[in-house]
Tab-separated table of C-alpha atoms and ligand atoms in Angstrom:
chain	number	residue	atom	x	y	z
A	600	MET	CA	10.802	-13.198	17.207
A	601	THR	CA	11.799	-9.617	17.725
A	602	PRO	CA	12.152	-7.958	21.103
A	603	LEU	CA	8.836	-6.309	20.319
A	604	ASP	CA	7.080	-9.631	19.993
A	605	LYS	CA	8.115	-10.383	23.556
A	606	ARG	CA	6.578	-7.144	24.744
A	607	VAL	CA	3.175	-7.966	23.313
A	608	PRO	CA	2.586	-11.628	24.111
A	609	GLY	CA	0.134	-13.342	21.830
A	610	ARG	CA	0.304	-10.599	19.205
A	611	THR	CA	2.744	-11.059	16.406
A	612	LEU	CA	4.050	-7.730	15.240
A	613	ALA	CA	4.160	-9.120	11.767
A	614	ALA	CA	0.435	-8.856	11.794
A	615	ILE	CA	0.539	-5.200	12.614
A	616	ILE	CA	3.340	-3.754	10.546
A	617	PRO	CA	4.190	-3.847	6.852
A	618	PRO	CA	6.860	-6.300	5.666
A	619	PRO	CA	10.497	-5.281	6.019
A	620	ALA	CA	11.218	-5.910	2.358
A	621	GLN	CA	9.158	-2.885	1.483
A	622	PRO	CA	10.775	0.445	2.105
A	623	LEU	CA	10.043	1.357	5.656
A	624	PRO	CA	10.814	4.809	6.885
A	625	VAL	CA	14.168	5.040	8.602
A	626	ASN	CA	13.689	4.400	12.331
A	627	PHE	CA	10.357	2.780	11.596
A	628	TRP	CA	10.969	0.132	14.248
A	629	ARG	CA	11.571	2.749	16.884
A	630	ALA	CA	8.300	4.365	15.903
A	631	VAL	CA	6.516	1.011	16.083
A	632	ARG	CA	7.991	0.383	19.506
A	633	ARG	CA	6.693	3.746	20.675
A	634	GLN	CA	3.353	2.932	19.164
A	635	LEU	CA	3.162	-0.436	20.857
A	636	GLY	CA	3.715	0.727	24.424
A	637	PRO	CA	0.154	-0.241	25.196
A	638	PRO	CA	-1.563	-2.548	22.700
A	639	ILE	CA	-2.741	-0.617	19.649
A	640	ARG	CA	-6.346	-1.291	20.436
A	641	PRO	CA	-7.807	-3.501	23.138
A	642	GLY	CA	-9.233	-6.542	21.464
A	643	PRO	CA	-8.767	-10.230	20.890
A	644	SER	CA	-5.265	-11.640	20.792
A	645	LEU	CA	-3.863	-12.794	17.478
A	646	PRO	CA	-4.631	-16.480	18.139
A	647	ALA	CA	-8.203	-15.443	18.847
A	648	LEU	CA	-8.336	-13.474	15.622
A	649	ALA	CA	-7.185	-16.545	13.751
A	650	SER	CA	-9.990	-18.658	15.154
A	651	PRO	CA	-12.675	-19.882	12.742
A	652	GLY	CA	-15.317	-17.626	14.340
A	653	TRP	CA	-13.285	-14.537	13.689
A	654	ARG	CA	-12.393	-15.684	10.213
A	655	ARG	CA	-16.071	-16.051	9.389
A	656	ARG	CA	-16.801	-12.561	10.683
A	657	ALA	CA	-13.850	-11.192	8.708
A	658	GLY	CA	-15.569	-12.117	5.448
A	659	ALA	CA	-13.698	-12.314	2.126
A	660	GLY	CA	-13.270	-16.046	2.493
A	661	GLY	CA	-12.108	-15.843	6.091
A	662	ASN	CA	-8.884	-14.179	5.090
A	663	LEU	CA	-6.783	-13.558	8.170
A	664	VAL	CA	-4.980	-10.732	6.423
A	665	ASN	CA	-8.329	-9.007	5.930
A	666	THR	CA	-9.212	-9.630	9.548
A	667	LEU	CA	-6.098	-7.832	10.644
A	668	ARG	CA	-6.962	-4.792	8.593
A	669	GLN	CA	-9.389	-3.917	11.360
A	670	HIS	CA	-6.434	-2.978	13.498
A	671	ARG	CA	-5.328	-0.181	11.222
A	672	SER	CA	-6.780	3.271	10.884
A	673	ALA	CA	-5.723	6.733	9.812
A	674	THR	CA	-4.955	7.372	13.475
A	675	PHE	CA	-2.637	4.370	13.592
A	676	TRP	CA	-0.687	5.748	10.634
A	677	ASP	CA	-0.821	9.314	11.973
A	678	ASP	CA	0.887	8.112	15.143
A	679	MET	CA	3.443	6.194	13.115
A	680	TYR	CA	4.248	9.153	10.912
A	681	SER	CA	4.345	11.538	13.880
A	682	ALA	CA	7.607	10.106	15.189
A	683	PRO	CA	10.001	13.031	15.109
A	684	ASP	CA	12.837	11.064	13.524
A	685	ILE	CA	10.813	9.332	10.813
A	686	ARG	CA	12.096	9.698	7.259
A	687	PRO	CA	11.260	7.905	4.009
A	688	ALA	CA	13.571	5.069	3.093
A	689	PRO	CA	15.058	5.241	-0.378
A	690	ILE	CA	13.364	3.314	-3.187
A	691	PRO	CA	15.655	0.634	-4.690
A	692	ARG	CA	16.894	1.733	-8.089
A	693	ALA	CA	15.944	-1.632	-9.605
A	694	GLU	CA	12.341	-1.224	-8.506
A	695	ILE	CA	11.863	2.164	-10.145
A	696	GLY	CA	13.728	0.861	-13.219
A	697	GLN	CA	11.287	-2.034	-13.566
A	698	PHE	CA	8.369	0.350	-13.171
A	699	GLN	CA	9.802	2.652	-15.819
A	700	ASP	CA	10.332	-0.179	-18.317
A	701	ARG	CA	6.977	-1.864	-17.869
A	702	VAL	CA	4.633	1.037	-17.135
A	703	ALA	CA	5.984	4.563	-17.395
A	704	ALA	CA	7.448	4.112	-20.874
A	705	SER	CA	4.119	3.115	-22.388
A	706	ALA	CA	1.447	4.786	-20.268
A	707	GLY	CA	0.569	8.502	-20.272
A	708	PRO	CA	1.846	10.979	-17.704
A	709	ALA	CA	-1.090	11.432	-15.304
A	710	VAL	CA	-0.486	9.267	-12.228
A	711	ILE	CA	-2.087	8.868	-8.831
A	712	ASP	CA	-0.264	7.169	-5.971
A	713	VAL	CA	-2.700	5.484	-3.607
A	714	GLY	CA	-1.665	5.387	0.068
A	715	THR	CA	1.422	7.432	-0.694
A	716	GLY	CA	2.706	7.617	2.883
A	717	LEU	CA	5.689	9.967	2.992
A	718	GLY	CA	5.557	10.245	-0.782
A	719	GLU	CA	8.917	8.756	-1.683
A	720	TRP	CA	7.561	6.451	-4.403
A	721	ALA	CA	5.400	9.292	-5.743
A	722	CYS	CA	8.473	11.514	-5.864
A	723	ARG	CA	10.474	8.895	-7.764
A	724	MET	CA	7.672	8.529	-10.293
A	725	SER	CA	7.536	12.302	-10.769
A	726	LYS	CA	11.273	12.290	-11.484
A	727	LEU	CA	10.513	10.009	-14.436
A	728	GLY	CA	8.579	12.939	-15.906
A	729	LEU	CA	5.152	11.854	-14.693
A	730	THR	CA	2.609	14.215	-13.151
A	731	VAL	CA	1.821	12.608	-9.835
A	732	THR	CA	-0.783	13.180	-7.132
A	733	GLY	CA	-0.179	11.185	-3.963
A	734	TYR	CA	-3.145	10.458	-1.726
A	735	ASP	CA	-3.184	9.167	1.829
A	736	TYR	CA	-5.760	9.191	4.584
A	737	SER	CA	-3.161	10.127	7.161
A	738	PRO	CA	-3.024	13.951	7.337
A	739	VAL	CA	0.316	13.650	9.133
A	740	ALA	CA	1.770	11.646	6.226
A	741	ILE	CA	0.480	14.150	3.670
A	742	GLU	CA	1.856	17.106	5.590
A	743	SER	CA	5.264	15.409	5.806
A	744	ALA	CA	5.184	14.380	2.137
A	745	ARG	CA	4.483	17.992	1.120
A	746	ARG	CA	7.350	19.220	3.278
A	747	LEU	CA	9.799	16.565	2.073
A	748	HIS	CA	9.079	16.842	-1.643
A	749	HIS	CA	7.975	20.439	-2.224
A	750	ASN	CA	10.723	21.103	-4.759
A	751	HIS	CA	10.285	17.994	-6.831
A	752	GLY	CA	8.573	18.437	-10.153
A	753	PRO	CA	4.872	18.049	-10.922
A	754	LEU	CA	3.998	16.423	-7.633
A	755	THR	CA	1.108	17.184	-5.268
A	756	PHE	CA	-0.286	15.467	-2.200
A	757	GLU	CA	-3.859	15.285	-0.919
A	758	VAL	CA	-5.609	13.743	2.064
A	759	HIS	CA	-8.130	11.171	0.927
A	760	ASP	CA	-9.591	7.959	2.358
A	761	PHE	CA	-10.151	5.523	-0.512
A	762	ASP	CA	-12.547	3.423	1.563
A	763	ALA	CA	-14.683	6.076	3.184
A	764	ASP	CA	-14.523	9.403	1.354
A	765	ALA	CA	-16.478	10.611	-1.650
A	766	ILE	CA	-14.411	10.495	-4.819
A	767	PRO	CA	-12.330	13.676	-5.196
A	768	ARG	CA	-13.704	16.115	-7.770
A	769	HIS	CA	-10.597	16.039	-9.935
A	770	LEU	CA	-10.692	12.229	-10.264
A	771	GLN	CA	-12.993	12.102	-13.254
A	772	ARG	CA	-13.869	9.107	-15.376
A	773	GLU	CA	-10.976	8.223	-17.717
A	774	SER	CA	-8.758	10.998	-16.357
A	775	VAL	CA	-5.720	9.012	-15.193
A	776	ASP	CA	-3.010	7.038	-17.027
A	777	VAL	CA	-1.571	5.123	-14.077
A	778	VAL	CA	-3.014	4.225	-10.686
A	779	SER	CA	-0.109	3.141	-8.515
A	780	CYS	CA	-0.777	1.148	-5.388
A	781	ARG	CA	2.381	0.216	-3.525
A	782	HIS	CA	2.036	-1.880	-0.372
A	783	VAL	CA	-1.479	-0.601	0.205
A	784	LEU	CA	-4.030	-2.846	-1.520
A	785	HIS	CA	-4.403	-5.241	1.419
A	786	PHE	CA	-5.508	-2.313	3.581
A	787	LEU	CA	-8.270	-1.227	1.204
A	788	GLU	CA	-11.808	-2.352	0.500
A	789	ARG	CA	-10.649	-4.102	-2.634
A	790	PRO	CA	-13.856	-4.379	-4.704
A	791	ARG	CA	-14.691	-0.696	-4.265
A	792	PHE	CA	-11.154	0.419	-4.934
A	793	ILE	CA	-10.669	-1.714	-8.055
A	794	ALA	CA	-14.004	-0.548	-9.474
A	795	ASP	CA	-12.995	3.078	-8.816
A	796	ALA	CA	-9.561	2.592	-10.392
A	797	ARG	CA	-11.112	1.049	-13.506
A	798	ARG	CA	-13.375	4.080	-13.862
A	799	TRP	CA	-10.588	6.635	-13.389
A	800	LEU	CA	-8.229	5.033	-15.914
A	801	HIS	CA	-8.013	5.851	-19.602
A	802	LYS	CA	-8.771	2.982	-21.951
A	803	ASN	CA	-5.083	2.040	-22.072
A	804	GLY	CA	-4.435	3.020	-18.498
A	805	VAL	CA	-2.557	0.854	-16.011
A	806	LEU	CA	-3.306	-0.201	-12.475
A	807	HIS	CA	0.120	-1.004	-11.002
A	808	ILE	CA	0.066	-2.945	-7.744
A	809	THR	CA	3.087	-3.785	-5.625
A	810	THR	CA	2.407	-6.165	-2.772
A	811	ALA	CA	3.952	-8.670	-0.405
A	812	VAL	CA	2.845	-12.251	-1.138
A	813	ALA	CA	1.763	-13.693	2.203
A	814	GLU	CA	2.802	-17.314	1.589
A	815	LYS	CA	6.191	-16.334	0.264
A	816	MET	CA	7.331	-14.375	3.287
A	817	ARG	CA	10.310	-16.419	4.393
A	818	ASP	CA	9.818	-15.471	8.022
A	819	GLY	CA	6.276	-16.862	7.906
A	820	ARG	CA	4.493	-13.569	8.494
A	821	HIS	CA	1.011	-13.129	7.028
A	822	VAL	CA	1.233	-9.788	5.289
A	823	GLY	CA	0.113	-8.501	1.922
A	824	LEU	CA	-2.070	-10.540	-0.406
A	825	ARG	CA	-2.220	-14.307	-0.744
A	826	GLU	CA	-0.962	-15.810	-3.987
A	827	ALA	CA	-4.509	-16.699	-5.054
A	828	GLU	CA	-5.606	-13.110	-4.454
A	829	VAL	CA	-2.736	-11.803	-6.569
A	830	ARG	CA	-3.789	-14.089	-9.464
A	831	GLU	CA	-7.405	-13.082	-9.028
A	832	LEU	CA	-6.477	-9.471	-9.784
A	833	ALA	CA	-6.135	-10.348	-13.473
A	834	ARG	CA	-9.874	-10.775	-13.920
A	835	GLY	CA	-11.523	-8.259	-16.254
A	836	TRP	CA	-8.403	-6.573	-17.616
A	837	ARG	CA	-7.233	-6.658	-21.201
A	838	GLU	CA	-3.600	-7.355	-20.253
A	839	TYR	CA	-2.037	-8.849	-17.157
A	840	ASP	CA	1.681	-8.811	-16.474
A	841	ARG	CA	3.565	-9.677	-13.330
A	842	TYR	CA	7.145	-9.474	-12.127
A	843	ASP	CA	8.913	-10.016	-8.828
A	844	VAL	CA	10.515	-7.034	-7.183
A	845	ASP	CA	12.938	-9.091	-5.056
A	846	PRO	CA	14.840	-12.294	-5.873
A	847	HIS	CA	12.672	-14.460	-3.607
A	848	GLY	CA	9.297	-13.315	-4.899
A	849	GLU	CA	8.276	-12.021	-1.485
A	850	ILE	CA	7.307	-8.746	-3.109
A	851	THR	CA	5.580	-8.907	-6.459
A	852	ALA	CA	4.237	-6.312	-8.881
A	853	VAL	CA	1.155	-6.691	-11.048
A	854	VAL	CA	0.484	-4.595	-14.136
A	855	LEU	CA	-3.190	-4.468	-15.172
A	856	ARG	CA	-3.787	-2.659	-18.419
A	857	GLY	CA	-6.929	-1.728	-20.293
A	858	PRO	CA	-9.813	-1.602	-17.838
A	859	TYR	CA	-12.311	-2.222	-20.631
A	860	THR	CA	-12.302	-5.671	-22.186
Z	573	SAM	C1	2.618	0.396	4.171
Z	573	SAM	S1	2.260	2.102	3.891
Z	573	SAM	C2	2.846	2.288	2.222
Z	573	SAM	C3	3.311	3.689	1.935
Z	573	SAM	C4	3.868	3.910	0.529
Z	573	SAM	N1	2.918	3.531	-0.489
Z	573	SAM	C5	5.158	3.160	0.351
Z	573	SAM	O1	5.235	2.319	-0.535
Z	573	SAM	O2	6.119	3.429	1.081
Z	573	SAM	C6	0.492	2.039	3.686
Z	573	SAM	C7	-0.105	3.435	3.519
Z	573	SAM	O3	-1.455	3.295	3.099
Z	573	SAM	C8	-2.211	4.311	3.713
Z	573	SAM	N2	-3.634	3.883	3.699
Z	573	SAM	C9	-4.157	2.769	4.246
Z	573	SAM	N3	-5.495	2.711	4.053
Z	573	SAM	C10	-5.817	3.833	3.333
Z	573	SAM	C11	-7.049	4.362	2.828
Z	573	SAM	N4	-8.225	3.739	3.045
Z	573	SAM	N5	-7.018	5.508	2.129
Z	573	SAM	C12	-5.848	6.169	1.939
Z	573	SAM	N6	-4.650	5.728	2.421
Z	573	SAM	C13	-4.638	4.576	3.105
Z	573	SAM	C14	-1.601	4.429	5.100
Z	573	SAM	O4	-1.884	5.662	5.720
Z	573	SAM	C15	-0.112	4.263	4.789
Z	573	SAM	O5	0.510	5.498	4.552
């Protein structure tokens, strides 16, 4: 329990925020606290959301994580990123090292970062010599990312909603070497997004997904993808690789290569 849990009885914050093991912006908790003055959106309490009726309506096998996605929106993230003292947290050196070894060294240079937030991960990828475009549906995040990283290499940021918007003109078929998706996939309409990513990637391109594994969260929070969903990602790709980003396997990374079998 955090003090915030006490302020919103019946609603576990874990359901609303990303896991702490992923890089949260500095002062993220203060921003969340501000955000949670009133409940984010009037609606059923978390126990109600977990009920079988709600699970059925949530679809995707009654996945509670999917159900909770309904409580996020671009506006939610805009508010989060509007906190005056919000700054990106640094990316652990080991994480970017693993990405470099397993993906950057062997894929081409054209990268898109899906749900880039404040753009820190996109910036680190660009420092590896990659040409990165970071997309996010929060205009506030994109504005901040542009301001924070304007001097850093071949790096651009664009507003785009991967669930709702038409595909951007410059995302052509087989135009991208790496699609990076860090702590975002569980927010997206997965079938549409994966189909899009497969189309955008070159024949040897890589979809790189970093996600929390819901069952492995040692504090019991249901965030990220379930283990079965992580395994399911392998379907239809020529190569599947996986490695854990932290020693406990709470955060895992999946490397999907070769969209055409
Ligand atoms: C947990 S943050 C991760 C930010 C960043 N990738 C990182 O690793 O620090 C999730 C991000 O996904 C973005 N997002 C969620 N759904 C999205 C969508 N449909 N289209 C674009 N961005 C989305 C949110 O605005 C937010 O910035």
